[in-house]
Short mmCIF file of C-alpha atoms and ligand atoms in Angstrom, two decimals:
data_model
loop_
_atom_site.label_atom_id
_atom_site.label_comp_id
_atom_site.label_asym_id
_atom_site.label_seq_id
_atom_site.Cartn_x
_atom_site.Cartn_y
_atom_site.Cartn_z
CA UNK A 1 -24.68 -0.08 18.26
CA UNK A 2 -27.63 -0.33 16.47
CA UNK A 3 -27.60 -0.54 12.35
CA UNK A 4 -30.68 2.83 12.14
CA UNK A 5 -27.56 4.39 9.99
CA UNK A 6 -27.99 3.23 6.57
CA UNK A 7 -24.25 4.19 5.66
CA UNK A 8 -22.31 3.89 1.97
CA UNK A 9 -19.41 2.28 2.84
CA UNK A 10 -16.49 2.27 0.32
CA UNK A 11 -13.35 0.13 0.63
CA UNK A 12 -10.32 3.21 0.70
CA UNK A 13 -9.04 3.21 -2.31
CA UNK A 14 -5.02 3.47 -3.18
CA UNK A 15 -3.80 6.49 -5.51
CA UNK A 16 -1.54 3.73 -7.37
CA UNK A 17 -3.92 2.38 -10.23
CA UNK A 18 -3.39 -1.43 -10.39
CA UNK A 19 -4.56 -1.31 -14.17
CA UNK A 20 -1.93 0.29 -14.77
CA UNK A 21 1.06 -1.83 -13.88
CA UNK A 22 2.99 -2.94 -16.83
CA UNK A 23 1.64 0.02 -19.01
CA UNK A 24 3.54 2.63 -20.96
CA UNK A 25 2.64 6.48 -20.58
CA UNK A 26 3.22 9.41 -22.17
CA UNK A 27 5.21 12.02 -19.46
CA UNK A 28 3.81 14.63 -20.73
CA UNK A 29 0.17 13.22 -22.17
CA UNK A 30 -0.90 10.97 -19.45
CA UNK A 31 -4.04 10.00 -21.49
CA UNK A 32 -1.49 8.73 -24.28
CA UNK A 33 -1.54 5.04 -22.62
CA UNK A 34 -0.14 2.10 -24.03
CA UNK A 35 0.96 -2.02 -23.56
CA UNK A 36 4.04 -1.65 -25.14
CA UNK A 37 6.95 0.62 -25.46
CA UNK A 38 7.00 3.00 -27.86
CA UNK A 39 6.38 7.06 -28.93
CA UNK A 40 3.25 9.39 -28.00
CA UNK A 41 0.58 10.20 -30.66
CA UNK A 42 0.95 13.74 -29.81
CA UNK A 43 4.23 14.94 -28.98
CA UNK A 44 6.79 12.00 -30.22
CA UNK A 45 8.37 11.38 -26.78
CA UNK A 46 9.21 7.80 -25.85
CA UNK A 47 6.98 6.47 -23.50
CA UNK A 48 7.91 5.59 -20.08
CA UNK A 49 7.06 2.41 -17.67
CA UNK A 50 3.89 3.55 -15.65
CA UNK A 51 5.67 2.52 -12.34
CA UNK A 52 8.12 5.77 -13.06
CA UNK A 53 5.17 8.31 -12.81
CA UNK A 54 4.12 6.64 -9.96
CA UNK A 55 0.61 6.03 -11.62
CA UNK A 56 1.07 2.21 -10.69
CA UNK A 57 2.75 0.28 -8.01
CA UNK A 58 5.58 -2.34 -8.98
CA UNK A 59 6.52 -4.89 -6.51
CA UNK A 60 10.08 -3.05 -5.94
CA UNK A 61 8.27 0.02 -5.33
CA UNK A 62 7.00 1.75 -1.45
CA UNK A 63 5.56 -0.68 0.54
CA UNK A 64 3.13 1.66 2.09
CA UNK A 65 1.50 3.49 -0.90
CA UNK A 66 -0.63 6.05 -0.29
CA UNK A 67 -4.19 5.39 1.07
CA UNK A 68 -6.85 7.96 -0.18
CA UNK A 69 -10.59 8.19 1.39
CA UNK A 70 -13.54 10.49 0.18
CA UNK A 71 -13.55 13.90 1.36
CA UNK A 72 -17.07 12.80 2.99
CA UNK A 73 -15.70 10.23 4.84
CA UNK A 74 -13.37 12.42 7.40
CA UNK A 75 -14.99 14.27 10.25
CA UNK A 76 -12.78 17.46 10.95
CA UNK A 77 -12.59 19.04 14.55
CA UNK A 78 -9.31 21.64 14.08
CA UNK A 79 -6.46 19.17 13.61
CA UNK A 80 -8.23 15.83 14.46
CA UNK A 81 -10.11 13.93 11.73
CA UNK A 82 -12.00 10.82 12.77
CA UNK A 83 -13.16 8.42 10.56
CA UNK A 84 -15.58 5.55 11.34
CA UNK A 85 -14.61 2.11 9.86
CA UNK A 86 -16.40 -0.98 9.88
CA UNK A 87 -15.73 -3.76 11.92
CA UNK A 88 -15.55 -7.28 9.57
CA UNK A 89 -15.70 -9.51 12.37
CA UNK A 90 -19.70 -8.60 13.59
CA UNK A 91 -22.45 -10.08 13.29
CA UNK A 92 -24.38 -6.70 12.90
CA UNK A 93 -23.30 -3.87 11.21
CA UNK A 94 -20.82 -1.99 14.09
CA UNK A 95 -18.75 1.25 13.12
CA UNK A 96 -15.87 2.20 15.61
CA UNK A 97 -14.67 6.05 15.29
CA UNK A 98 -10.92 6.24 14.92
CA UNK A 99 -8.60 9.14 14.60
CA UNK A 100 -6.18 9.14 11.21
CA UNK A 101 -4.16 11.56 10.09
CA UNK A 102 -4.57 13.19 6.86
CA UNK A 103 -2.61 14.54 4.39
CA UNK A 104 -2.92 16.91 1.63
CA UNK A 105 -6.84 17.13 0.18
CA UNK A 106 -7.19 16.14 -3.85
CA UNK A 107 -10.49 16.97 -5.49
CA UNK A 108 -12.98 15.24 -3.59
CA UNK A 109 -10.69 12.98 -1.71
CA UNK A 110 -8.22 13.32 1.47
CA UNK A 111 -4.40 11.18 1.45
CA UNK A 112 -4.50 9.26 4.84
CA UNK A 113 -1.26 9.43 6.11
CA UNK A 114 -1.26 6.87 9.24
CA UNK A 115 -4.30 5.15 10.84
CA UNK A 116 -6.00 3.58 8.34
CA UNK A 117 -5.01 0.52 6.69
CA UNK A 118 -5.47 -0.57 3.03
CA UNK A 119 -8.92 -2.36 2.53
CA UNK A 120 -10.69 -1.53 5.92
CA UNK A 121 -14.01 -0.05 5.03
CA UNK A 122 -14.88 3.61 6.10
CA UNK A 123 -18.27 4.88 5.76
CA UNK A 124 -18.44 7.68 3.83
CA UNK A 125 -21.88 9.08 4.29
CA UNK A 126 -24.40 9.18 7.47
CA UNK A 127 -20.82 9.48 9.90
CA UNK A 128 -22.68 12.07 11.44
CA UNK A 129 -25.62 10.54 12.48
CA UNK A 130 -23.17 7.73 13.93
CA UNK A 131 -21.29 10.03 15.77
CA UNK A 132 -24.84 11.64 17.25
CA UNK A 133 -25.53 7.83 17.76
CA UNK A 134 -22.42 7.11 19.87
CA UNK A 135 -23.44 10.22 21.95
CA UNK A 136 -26.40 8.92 23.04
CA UNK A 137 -24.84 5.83 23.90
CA UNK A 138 -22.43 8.19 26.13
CA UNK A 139 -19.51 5.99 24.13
CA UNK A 140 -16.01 8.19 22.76
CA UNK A 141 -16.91 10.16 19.56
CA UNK A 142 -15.56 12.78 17.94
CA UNK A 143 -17.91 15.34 19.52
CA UNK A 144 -16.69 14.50 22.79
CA UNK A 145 -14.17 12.05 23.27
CA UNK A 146 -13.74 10.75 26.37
CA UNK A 147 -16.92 9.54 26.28
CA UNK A 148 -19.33 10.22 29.34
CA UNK A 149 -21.06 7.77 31.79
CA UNK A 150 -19.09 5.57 33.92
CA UNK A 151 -15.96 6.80 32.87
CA UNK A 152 -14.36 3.72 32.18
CA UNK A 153 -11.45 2.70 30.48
CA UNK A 154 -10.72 3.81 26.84
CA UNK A 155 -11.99 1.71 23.54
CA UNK A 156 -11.45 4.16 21.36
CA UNK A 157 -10.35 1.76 18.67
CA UNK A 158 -6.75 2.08 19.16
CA UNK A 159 -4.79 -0.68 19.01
ZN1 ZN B 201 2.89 13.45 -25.75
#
């Protein structure tokens, strides 16, 4: 397609905060956050290993933590939600539409439970005027998904 969408693309960022690994938190004052063991300022408790409030991701932890994207990034049509990610391997700018599932909404951002991969970029803005753009090009979108024309075979970014 052609690159008329000036998009913001983001790389999807993971819940687990890698500055965190190795740290020592407070349970119950998060903000209390420190490189070695020892008690919070506030309330006296010992401090616990990040990886145990699931603020950071150890090795031995999930492999699959949790993706998140911006809230602006998901198109929602009743239980689908596309997203368009950008293809690495292009020359030009090229955005392929791509159903995920989400999971529960947080502030301004949406868990993406399956269909989206750690690092692939998603944009996050202007996925509306891509999805009017795909129309025109009578390719799948989200507005209508089989995509019109010759009716040929499906590349709806699937794999
Ligand atoms: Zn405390």
């Amino acid at each position: 397609m052609r690159a008329e969408v000036s998009a913001d693309l983001a790389s999807n960022g993971q819940i687990v905060d890698q500055n965190l690994v190795g740290k020592w938190i407070s349970p119950m004052h998060p903000e209390i956050i420190k490189d070695v063991p020892g008690q919070c300022e506030i309330c006296g408790m010992d401090l616990v290993p990040a990886e145990s409030l699931g603020y950071a991701s150890a090795s031995d932890m999930q492999a699959n933590p949790p993706l998140v994207i911006p809230a602006t990034a998901a198109l929602l049509t009743g239980k689908r939600a596309v997203v368009y990610v950008e293809q690495s391997a292009t020359e030009r700018p090229t955005y392929i539409g791509r159903e995920v599932v989400l999971g529960p909404r947080a502030g301004d951002s949406y868990v993406v439970e399956s269909g989206l991969s750690e690092g692939e970029l998603v944009v996050v803005s202007g996925n509306f005027k891509i999805d009017s753009a795909l129309q025109i090009q009578a390719k799948p979108s989200m507005m209508n998904p089989e995509g019109g024309g010759t009716g040929g075979g499906h590349d709806h970014g699937s794999r």
